[in-house]
Coordinates of C-alpha atoms in Angstrom, one line a residue:
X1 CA -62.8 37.6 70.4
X2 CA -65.1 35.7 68.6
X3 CA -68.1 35.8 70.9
X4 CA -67.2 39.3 71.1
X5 CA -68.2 39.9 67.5
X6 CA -70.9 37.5 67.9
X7 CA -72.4 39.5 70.7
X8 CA -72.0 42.8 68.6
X9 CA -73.5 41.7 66.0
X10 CA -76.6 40.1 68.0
X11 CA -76.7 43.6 69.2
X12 CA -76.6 45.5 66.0
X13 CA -79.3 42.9 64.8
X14 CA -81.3 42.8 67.5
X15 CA -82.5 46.6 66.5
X16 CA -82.9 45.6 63.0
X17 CA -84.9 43.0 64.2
X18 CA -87.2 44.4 66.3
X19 CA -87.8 47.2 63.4
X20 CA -88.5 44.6 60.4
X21 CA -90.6 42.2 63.1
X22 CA -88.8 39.2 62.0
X23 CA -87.7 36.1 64.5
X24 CA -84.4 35.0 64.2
X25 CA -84.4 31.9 62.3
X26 CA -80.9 31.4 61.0
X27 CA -77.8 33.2 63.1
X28 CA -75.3 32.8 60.0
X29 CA -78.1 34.6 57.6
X30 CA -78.3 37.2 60.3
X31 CA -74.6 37.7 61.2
X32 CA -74.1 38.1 56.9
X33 CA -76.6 40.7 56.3
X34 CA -75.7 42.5 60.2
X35 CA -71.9 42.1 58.6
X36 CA -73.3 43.5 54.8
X37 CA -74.8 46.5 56.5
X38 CA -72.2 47.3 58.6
X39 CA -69.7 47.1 55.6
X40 CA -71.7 49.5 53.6
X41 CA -71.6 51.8 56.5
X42 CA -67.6 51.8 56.3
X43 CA -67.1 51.8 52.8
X44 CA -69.3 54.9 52.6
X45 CA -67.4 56.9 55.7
X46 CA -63.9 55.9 54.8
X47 CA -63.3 54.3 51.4
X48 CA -65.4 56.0 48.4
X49 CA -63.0 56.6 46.3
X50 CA -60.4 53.4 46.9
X51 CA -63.6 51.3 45.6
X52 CA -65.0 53.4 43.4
X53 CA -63.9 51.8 40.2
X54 CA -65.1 48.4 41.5
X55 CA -68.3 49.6 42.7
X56 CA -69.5 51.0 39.3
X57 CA -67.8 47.2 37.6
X58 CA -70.0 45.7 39.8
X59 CA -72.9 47.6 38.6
X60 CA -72.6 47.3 35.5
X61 CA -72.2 43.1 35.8
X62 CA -75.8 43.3 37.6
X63 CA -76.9 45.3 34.9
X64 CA -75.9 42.8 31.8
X65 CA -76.7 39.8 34.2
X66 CA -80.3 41.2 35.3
X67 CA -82.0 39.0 33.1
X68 CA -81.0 35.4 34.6
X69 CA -79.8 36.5 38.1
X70 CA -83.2 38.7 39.1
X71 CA -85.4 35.7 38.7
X72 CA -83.0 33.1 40.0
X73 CA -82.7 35.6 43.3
X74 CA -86.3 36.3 43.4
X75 CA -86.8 32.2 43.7
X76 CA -84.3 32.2 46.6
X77 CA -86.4 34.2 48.4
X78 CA -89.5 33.2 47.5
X79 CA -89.2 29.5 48.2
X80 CA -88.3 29.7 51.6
X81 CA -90.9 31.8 52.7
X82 CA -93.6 29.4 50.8
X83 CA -92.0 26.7 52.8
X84 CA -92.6 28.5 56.2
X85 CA -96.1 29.6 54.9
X86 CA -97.4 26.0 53.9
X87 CA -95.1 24.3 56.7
X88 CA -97.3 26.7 59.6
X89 CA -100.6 25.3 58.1
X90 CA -99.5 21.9 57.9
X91 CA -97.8 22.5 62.1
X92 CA -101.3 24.2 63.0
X93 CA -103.5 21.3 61.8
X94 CA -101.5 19.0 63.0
X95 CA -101.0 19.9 66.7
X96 CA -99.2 17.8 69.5
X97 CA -99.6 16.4 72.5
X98 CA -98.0 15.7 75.9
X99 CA -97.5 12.6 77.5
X100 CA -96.3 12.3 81.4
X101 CA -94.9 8.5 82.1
X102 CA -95.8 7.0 85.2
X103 CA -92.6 4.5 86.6
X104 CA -93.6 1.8 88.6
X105 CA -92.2 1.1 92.0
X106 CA -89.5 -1.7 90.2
X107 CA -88.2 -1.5 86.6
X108 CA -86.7 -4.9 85.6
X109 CA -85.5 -3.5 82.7
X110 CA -81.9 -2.7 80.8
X111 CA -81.6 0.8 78.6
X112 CA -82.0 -1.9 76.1
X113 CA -85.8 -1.7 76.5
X114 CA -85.5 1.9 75.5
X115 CA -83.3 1.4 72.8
X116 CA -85.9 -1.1 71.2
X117 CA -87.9 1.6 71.4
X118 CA -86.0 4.5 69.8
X119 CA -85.6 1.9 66.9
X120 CA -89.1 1.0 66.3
X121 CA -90.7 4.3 66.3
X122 CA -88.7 7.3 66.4
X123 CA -88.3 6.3 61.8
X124 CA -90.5 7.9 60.0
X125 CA -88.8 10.5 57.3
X126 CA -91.5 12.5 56.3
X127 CA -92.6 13.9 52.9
X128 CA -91.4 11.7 49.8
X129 CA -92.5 13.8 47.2
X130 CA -92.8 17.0 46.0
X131 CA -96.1 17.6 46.1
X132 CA -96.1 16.7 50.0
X133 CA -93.0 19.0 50.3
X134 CA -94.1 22.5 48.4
X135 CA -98.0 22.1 48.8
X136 CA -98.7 20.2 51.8
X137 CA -96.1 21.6 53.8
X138 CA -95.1 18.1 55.4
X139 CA -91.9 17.4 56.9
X140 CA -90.6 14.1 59.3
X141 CA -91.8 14.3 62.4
X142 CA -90.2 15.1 65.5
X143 CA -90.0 14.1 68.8
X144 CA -89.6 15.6 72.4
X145 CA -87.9 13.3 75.3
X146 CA -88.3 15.6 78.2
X147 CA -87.3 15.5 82.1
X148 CA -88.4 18.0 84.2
X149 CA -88.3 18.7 88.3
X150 CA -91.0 21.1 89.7
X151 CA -88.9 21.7 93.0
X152 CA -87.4 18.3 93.2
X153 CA -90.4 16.3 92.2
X154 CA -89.5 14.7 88.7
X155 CA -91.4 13.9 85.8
X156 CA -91.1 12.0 82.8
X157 CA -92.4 13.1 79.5
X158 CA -92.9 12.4 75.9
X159 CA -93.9 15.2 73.2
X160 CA -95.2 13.9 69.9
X161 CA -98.2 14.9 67.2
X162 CA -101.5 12.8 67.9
X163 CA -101.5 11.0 65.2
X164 CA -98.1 9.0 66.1
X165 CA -99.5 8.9 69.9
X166 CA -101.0 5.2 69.5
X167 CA -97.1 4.1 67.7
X168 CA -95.5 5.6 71.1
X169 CA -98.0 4.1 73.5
X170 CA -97.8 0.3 72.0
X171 CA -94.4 0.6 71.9
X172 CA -93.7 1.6 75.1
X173 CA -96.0 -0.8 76.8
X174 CA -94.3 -3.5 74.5
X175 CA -90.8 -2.6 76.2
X176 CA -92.4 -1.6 80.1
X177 CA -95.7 -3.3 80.6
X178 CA -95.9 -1.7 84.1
X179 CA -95.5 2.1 83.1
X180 CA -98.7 4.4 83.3
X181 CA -98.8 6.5 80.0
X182 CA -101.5 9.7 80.4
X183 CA -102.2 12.8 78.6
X184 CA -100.7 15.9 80.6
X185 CA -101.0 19.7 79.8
X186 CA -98.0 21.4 78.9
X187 CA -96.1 22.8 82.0
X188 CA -94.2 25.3 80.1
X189 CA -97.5 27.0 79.4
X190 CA -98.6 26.6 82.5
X191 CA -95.0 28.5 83.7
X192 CA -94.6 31.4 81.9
X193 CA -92.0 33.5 81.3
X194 CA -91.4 37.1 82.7
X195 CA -92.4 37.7 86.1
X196 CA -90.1 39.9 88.3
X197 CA -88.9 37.9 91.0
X198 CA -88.3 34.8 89.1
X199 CA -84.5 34.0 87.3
X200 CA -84.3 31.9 84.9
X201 CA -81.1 30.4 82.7
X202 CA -80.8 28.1 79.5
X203 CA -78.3 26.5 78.0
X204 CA -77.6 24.2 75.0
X205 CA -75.4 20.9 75.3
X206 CA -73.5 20.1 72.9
X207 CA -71.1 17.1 71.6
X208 CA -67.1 17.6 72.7
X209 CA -65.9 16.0 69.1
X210 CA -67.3 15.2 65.6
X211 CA -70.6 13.1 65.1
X212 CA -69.2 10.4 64.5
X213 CA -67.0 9.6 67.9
X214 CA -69.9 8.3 69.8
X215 CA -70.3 8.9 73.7
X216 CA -70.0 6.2 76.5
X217 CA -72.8 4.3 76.3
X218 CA -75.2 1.9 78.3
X219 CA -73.3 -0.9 76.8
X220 CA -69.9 0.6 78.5
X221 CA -71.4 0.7 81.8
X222 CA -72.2 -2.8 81.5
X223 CA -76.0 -2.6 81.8
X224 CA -76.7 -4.9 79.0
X225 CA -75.4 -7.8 81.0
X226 CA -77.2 -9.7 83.4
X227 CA -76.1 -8.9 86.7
X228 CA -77.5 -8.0 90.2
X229 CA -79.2 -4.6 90.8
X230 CA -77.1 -3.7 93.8
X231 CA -73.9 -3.6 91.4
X232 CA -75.2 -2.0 88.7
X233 CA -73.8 1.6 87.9
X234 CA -76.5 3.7 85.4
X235 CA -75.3 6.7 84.4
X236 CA -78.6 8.7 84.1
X237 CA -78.6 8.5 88.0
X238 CA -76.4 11.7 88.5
X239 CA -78.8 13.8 86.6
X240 CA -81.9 12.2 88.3
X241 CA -80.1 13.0 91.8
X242 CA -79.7 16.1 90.8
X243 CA -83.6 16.6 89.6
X244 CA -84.5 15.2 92.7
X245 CA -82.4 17.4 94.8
X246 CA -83.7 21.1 93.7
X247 CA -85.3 23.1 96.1
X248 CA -89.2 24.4 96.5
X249 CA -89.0 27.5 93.9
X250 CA -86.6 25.7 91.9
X251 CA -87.1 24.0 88.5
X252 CA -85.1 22.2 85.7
X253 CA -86.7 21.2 82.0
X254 CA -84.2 19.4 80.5
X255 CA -85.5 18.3 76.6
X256 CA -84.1 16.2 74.0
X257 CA -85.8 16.7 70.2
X258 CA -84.9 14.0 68.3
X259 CA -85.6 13.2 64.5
X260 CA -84.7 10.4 62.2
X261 CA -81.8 11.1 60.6
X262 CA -82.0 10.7 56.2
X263 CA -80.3 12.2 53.1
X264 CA -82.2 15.2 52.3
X265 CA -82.3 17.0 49.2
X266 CA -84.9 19.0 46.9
X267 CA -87.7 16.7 47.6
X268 CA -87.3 17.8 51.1
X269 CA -86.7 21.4 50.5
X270 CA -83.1 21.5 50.4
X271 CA -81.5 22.6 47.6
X272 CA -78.2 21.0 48.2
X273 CA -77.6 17.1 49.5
X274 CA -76.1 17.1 52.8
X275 CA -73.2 14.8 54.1
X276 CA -74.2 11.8 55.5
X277 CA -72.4 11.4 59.0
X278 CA -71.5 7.9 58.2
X279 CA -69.0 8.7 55.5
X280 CA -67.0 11.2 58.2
X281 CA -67.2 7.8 60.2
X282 CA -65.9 5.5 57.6
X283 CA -62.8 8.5 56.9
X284 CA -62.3 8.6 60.9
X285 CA -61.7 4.3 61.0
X286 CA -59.8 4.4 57.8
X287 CA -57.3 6.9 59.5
X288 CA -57.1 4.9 62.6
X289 CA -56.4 2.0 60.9
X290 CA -53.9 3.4 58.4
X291 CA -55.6 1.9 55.7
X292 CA -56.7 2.8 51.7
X293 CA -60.7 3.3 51.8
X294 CA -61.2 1.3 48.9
X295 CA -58.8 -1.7 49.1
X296 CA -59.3 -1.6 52.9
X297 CA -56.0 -2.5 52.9
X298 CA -52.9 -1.2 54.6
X299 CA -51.8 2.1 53.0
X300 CA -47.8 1.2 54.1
X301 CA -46.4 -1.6 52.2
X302 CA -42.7 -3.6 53.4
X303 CA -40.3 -4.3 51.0
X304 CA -41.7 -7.3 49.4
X305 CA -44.8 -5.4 48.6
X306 CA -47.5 -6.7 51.6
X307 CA -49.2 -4.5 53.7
X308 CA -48.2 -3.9 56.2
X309 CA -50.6 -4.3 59.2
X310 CA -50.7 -1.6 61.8
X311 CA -49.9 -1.9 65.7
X312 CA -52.8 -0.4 67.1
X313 CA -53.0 -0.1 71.1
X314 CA -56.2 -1.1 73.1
X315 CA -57.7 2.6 73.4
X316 CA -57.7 2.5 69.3
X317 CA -59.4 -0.6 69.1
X318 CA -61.8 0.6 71.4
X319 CA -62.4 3.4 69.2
X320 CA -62.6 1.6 65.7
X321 CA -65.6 -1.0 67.3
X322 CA -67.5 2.1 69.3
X323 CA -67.9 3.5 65.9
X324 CA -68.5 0.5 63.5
X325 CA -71.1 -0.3 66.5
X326 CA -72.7 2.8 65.8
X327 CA -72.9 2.5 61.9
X328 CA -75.1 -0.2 62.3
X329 CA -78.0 1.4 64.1
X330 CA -80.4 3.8 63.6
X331 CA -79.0 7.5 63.8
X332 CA -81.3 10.2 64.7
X333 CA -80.4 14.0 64.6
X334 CA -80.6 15.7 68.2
X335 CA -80.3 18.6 69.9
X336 CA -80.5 19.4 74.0
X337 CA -81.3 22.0 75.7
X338 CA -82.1 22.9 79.5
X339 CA -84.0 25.3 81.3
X340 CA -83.2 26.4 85.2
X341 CA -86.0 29.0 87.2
X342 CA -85.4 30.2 90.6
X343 CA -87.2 32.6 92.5
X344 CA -87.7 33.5 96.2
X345 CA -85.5 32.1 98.7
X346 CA -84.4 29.3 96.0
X347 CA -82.3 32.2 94.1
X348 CA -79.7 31.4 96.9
X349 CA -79.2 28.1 95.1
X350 CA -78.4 29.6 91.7
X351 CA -74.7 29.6 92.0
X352 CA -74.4 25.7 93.2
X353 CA -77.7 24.4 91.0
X354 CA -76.4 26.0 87.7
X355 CA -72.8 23.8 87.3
X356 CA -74.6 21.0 88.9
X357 CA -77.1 21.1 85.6
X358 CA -73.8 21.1 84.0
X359 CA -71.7 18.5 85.8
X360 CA -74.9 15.7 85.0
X361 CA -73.9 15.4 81.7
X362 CA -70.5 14.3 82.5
X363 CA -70.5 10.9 83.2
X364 CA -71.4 10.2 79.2
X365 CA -68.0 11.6 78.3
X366 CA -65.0 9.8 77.6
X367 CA -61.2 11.1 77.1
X368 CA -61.1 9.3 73.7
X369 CA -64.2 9.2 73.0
X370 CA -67.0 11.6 72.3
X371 CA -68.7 13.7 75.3
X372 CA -71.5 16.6 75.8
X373 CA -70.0 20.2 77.0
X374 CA -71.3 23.5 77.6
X375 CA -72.9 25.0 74.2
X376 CA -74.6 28.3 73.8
X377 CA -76.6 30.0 76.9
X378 CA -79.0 32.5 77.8
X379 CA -75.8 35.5 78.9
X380 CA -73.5 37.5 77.1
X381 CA -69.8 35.6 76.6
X382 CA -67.4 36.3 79.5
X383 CA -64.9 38.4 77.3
X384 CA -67.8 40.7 76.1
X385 CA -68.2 40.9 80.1
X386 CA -64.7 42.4 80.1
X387 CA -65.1 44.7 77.5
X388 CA -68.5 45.7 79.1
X389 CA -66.9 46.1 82.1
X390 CA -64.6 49.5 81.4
X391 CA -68.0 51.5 80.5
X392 CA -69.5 50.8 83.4
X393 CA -72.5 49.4 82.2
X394 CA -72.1 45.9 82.6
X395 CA -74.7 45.0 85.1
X396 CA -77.2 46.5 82.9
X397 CA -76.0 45.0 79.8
X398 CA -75.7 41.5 80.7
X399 CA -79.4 41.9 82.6
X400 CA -80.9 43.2 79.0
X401 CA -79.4 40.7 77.1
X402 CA -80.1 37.9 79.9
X403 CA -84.1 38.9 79.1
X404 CA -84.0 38.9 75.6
X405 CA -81.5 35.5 75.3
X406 CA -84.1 33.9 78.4
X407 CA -87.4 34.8 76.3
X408 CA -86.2 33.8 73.0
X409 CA -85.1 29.8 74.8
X410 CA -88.1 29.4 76.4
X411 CA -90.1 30.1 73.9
X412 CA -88.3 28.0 71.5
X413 CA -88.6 25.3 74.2
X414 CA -92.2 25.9 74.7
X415 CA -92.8 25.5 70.7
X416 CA -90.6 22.7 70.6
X417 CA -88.7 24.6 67.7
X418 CA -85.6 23.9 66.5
X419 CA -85.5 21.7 63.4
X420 CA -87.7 24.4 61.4
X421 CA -89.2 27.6 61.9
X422 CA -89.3 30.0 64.0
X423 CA -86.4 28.8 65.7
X424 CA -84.6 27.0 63.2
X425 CA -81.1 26.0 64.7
X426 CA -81.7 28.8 67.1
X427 CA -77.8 30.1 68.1
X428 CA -76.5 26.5 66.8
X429 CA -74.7 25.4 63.6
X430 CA -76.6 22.3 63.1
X431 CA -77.9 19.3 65.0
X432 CA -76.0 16.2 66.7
X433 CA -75.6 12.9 65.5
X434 CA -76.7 10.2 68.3
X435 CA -78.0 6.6 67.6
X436 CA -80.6 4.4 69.5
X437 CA -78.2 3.2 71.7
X438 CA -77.0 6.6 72.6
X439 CA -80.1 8.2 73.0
X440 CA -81.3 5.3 75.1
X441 CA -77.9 6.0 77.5
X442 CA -79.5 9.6 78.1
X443 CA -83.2 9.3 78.2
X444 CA -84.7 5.9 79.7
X445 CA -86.9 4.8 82.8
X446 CA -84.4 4.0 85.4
X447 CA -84.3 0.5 87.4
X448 CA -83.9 -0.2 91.1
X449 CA -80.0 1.0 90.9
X450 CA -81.3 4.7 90.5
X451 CA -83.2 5.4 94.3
X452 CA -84.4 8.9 93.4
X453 CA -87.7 9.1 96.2
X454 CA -89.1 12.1 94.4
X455 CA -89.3 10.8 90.8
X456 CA -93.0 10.4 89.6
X457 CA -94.4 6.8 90.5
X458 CA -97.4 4.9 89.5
X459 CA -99.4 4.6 93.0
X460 CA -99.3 0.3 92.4
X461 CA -98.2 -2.5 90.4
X462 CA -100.2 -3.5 87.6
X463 CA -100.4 -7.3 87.2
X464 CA -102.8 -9.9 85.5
X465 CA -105.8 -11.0 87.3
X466 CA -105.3 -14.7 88.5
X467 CA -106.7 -17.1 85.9
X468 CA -109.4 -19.2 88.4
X469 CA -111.1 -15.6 89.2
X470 CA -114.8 -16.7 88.9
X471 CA -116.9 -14.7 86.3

């Protein structure tokens, strides 16, 4: 019932969208003023007179509170839109740039190379005063980890603003000295969206549990030990196989935006401090272990007054050091999304590429740990499908709603957008918590163990020229 509602009201506001010209930059400020017009629209048809008397209280509360409230409300509004306003300067002069990484034929390297990486340059928090904030417009910087298959061919690529390009470059090179980094136009401009003939379906992916409960990792899969290549299992090789395995006509643009995570509040243009993930972590172990989070001692005393200290069986112990691992490394907020196009004969694929795009995310989840699911996509919710379905429009509807849903996701994936406007947590709550170790488990340059023959390759090894070699 719920994505019932959600799809009527995306309808409702959809018009009043299109009519004011405004992008949709947060769904729960649409759905509330969708919800306050369609309220006003039944209290006028069916209950004037049950509300009378409260209506005119109400009025006459504005009235005698004018004075502080007007200016306090005009502020509210004002602020954000100075935000977007100085915020789209600071974007425009900024600009970004694409980077395509080149693998070499052999990769003698553990996710851990990666994770080194996440944790020496995906850090920088942005603006730290308020000057930077409400005059220059400067927030932390993002970045965009992005995998992409142009009919099975597939790429690896790295979006980030020029000036942070030399950071990524050094550091990469630190951690895979064989790796060919170059500049590479976009290829979501190059693909635009529209054309008849061509289908195309996005999706979010989301985490199965709270932030905290972190997903299985690198370090599960036993990657961070020293063993032979041949017995190695890496569990981005699923989704590679399945990259490698689209069709001609097919593509997949799969894209991770990462930032690092910090406690934000005025200076950064919030006007409320949000909760810090770790503190939902710390409540999470303390309830495992049945202990006081101050003492750190048992809760449950015996009769003499000890503690008394808890059984706890192998799966919790697993839990309680997966999650103190993860509170002491760098955290980063995230969010994925994918893209899938089709057109010509390769539409005949849709219905077998579409749950394998979903099924290559499976292999991070655990039962009792955290895992990544099916979030919001480009098509109306099966139930509205039902309800759709007795008028006998529901072809049409879900077509006109695929269009608008498809345009709005790939143009937020073309921009990049997510952590600010114009598609500011576009159809999702908020972002993901992940650390370096986790994001290195889902993005990273695969070794030997992953035999993909269509992923990008540099065309030789690079190696040192031999030290006698005459001048």
């Amino acid at each position: 019932m719920k994505e019932v509602v959600s799809d009527f009201f995306n309808a409702f506001g959809g018009l009043l969208t299109y009519l004011f010209k405004k992008d949709k930059e947060s769904p729960w400020r649409a759905y509330f003023f969708r919800a306050s017009a369609l309220g006003f629209f039944i209290y006028a048809q069916f209950f004037p007179n049950v509300f009378a008397p409260l209506f005119l209280v109400s009025i006459a509360w504005v009235r005698e509170l004018a004075p502080l409230s007007v200016p306090l409300l005009l502020l509210y509004i004002f602020v954000p839109l100075w935000l977007r306003y100085v915020r789209a300067n600071f974007f425009e002069k900024t600009g970004y740039v694409l980077l395509e990484i080149k693998l070499p034929r052999e990769i003698m390297r553990s996710p851990k190379a990666m994770e080194l990486f996440f944790s020496s340059t995906v850090w920088s928090k942005g603006s730290v005063t308020f000057v930077d904030t409400y005059w220059d417009g400067k927030v932390g910087p993002w970045y965009s980890f992005e995998i992409a298959s142009f009919g099975g061919e597939v790429h690896f690529f790295i979006w980030v603003w020029p000036k942070l390009r030399k950071i990524v470059e050094t550091q990469i090179y630190a951690q895979y000295p064989t790796v060919e980094i170059n500049e590479a136009s976009d290829y979501a401009a190059r693909y635009p969206y529209g054309p008849e003939g061509r289908f195309m379906w996005g999706t979010y992916v989301k985490l199965s549990k709270p932030d905290p409960y972190p997903i299985k990792t690198y370090i599960d899969y036993g990657l961070d030990k020293e063993e032979e290549e041949e017995i190695k299992v890496d569990p981005i090789t699923p989704m590679l196989e399945f990259l490698g395995g689209l069709k001609k006509g097919e593509q997949c643009w799969i894209q991770i935006l990462a930032q690092a995570h910090q406690d934000r509040g005025l200076v950064h243009g919030h006007l409320f401090k949000r909760s810090d993930w770790k503190e939902e972590a710390q409540k999470i172990v303390n309830e495992i272990l049945k202990r006081d989070p101050k003492t750190k001692s048992s809760r449950q005393q015996s009769e003499a007054g000890f503690p008394i200290i808890p059984t706890l069986t192998a799966t919790e112990k697993d839990q309680v050091d997966a999650i103190e691992r993860s509170l002491n490394k760098p955290a980063y907020e995230c969010m994925i999304r994918a893209l899938y196009f089709a057109e010509g004969e390769a539409q005949s694929e849709i219905g077998k590429s579409i749950p394998a795009l979903v099924g290559a995310f499976r292999q991070y989840s655990a039962n009792y740990f955290n895992g990544f699911r099916l979030g919001w996509f480009t098509d109306l919710a099966d139930e509205t499908k039902d309800i759709v379905w007795f008028t006998g429009m529901r072809e049409k509807m879900v077509s006109i709603f695929q269009k608008i849903y498809g345009k709005q996701m790939y143009d937020a994936y073309r921009r990049r957008s997510f952590f600010h406007y114009p598609y500011r947590f576009f159809h999702v709550e908020k972002p993901f918590i992940l650390t370096a170790e986790e994001l290195a488990t889902i993005y990273h340059f695969p070794g030997k163990v992953a035999s993909t023959p269509t992923i990008g390759r540099a065309p030789s090894r690079k190696a040192e020229p031999p030290p006698n070699l005459p001048i």
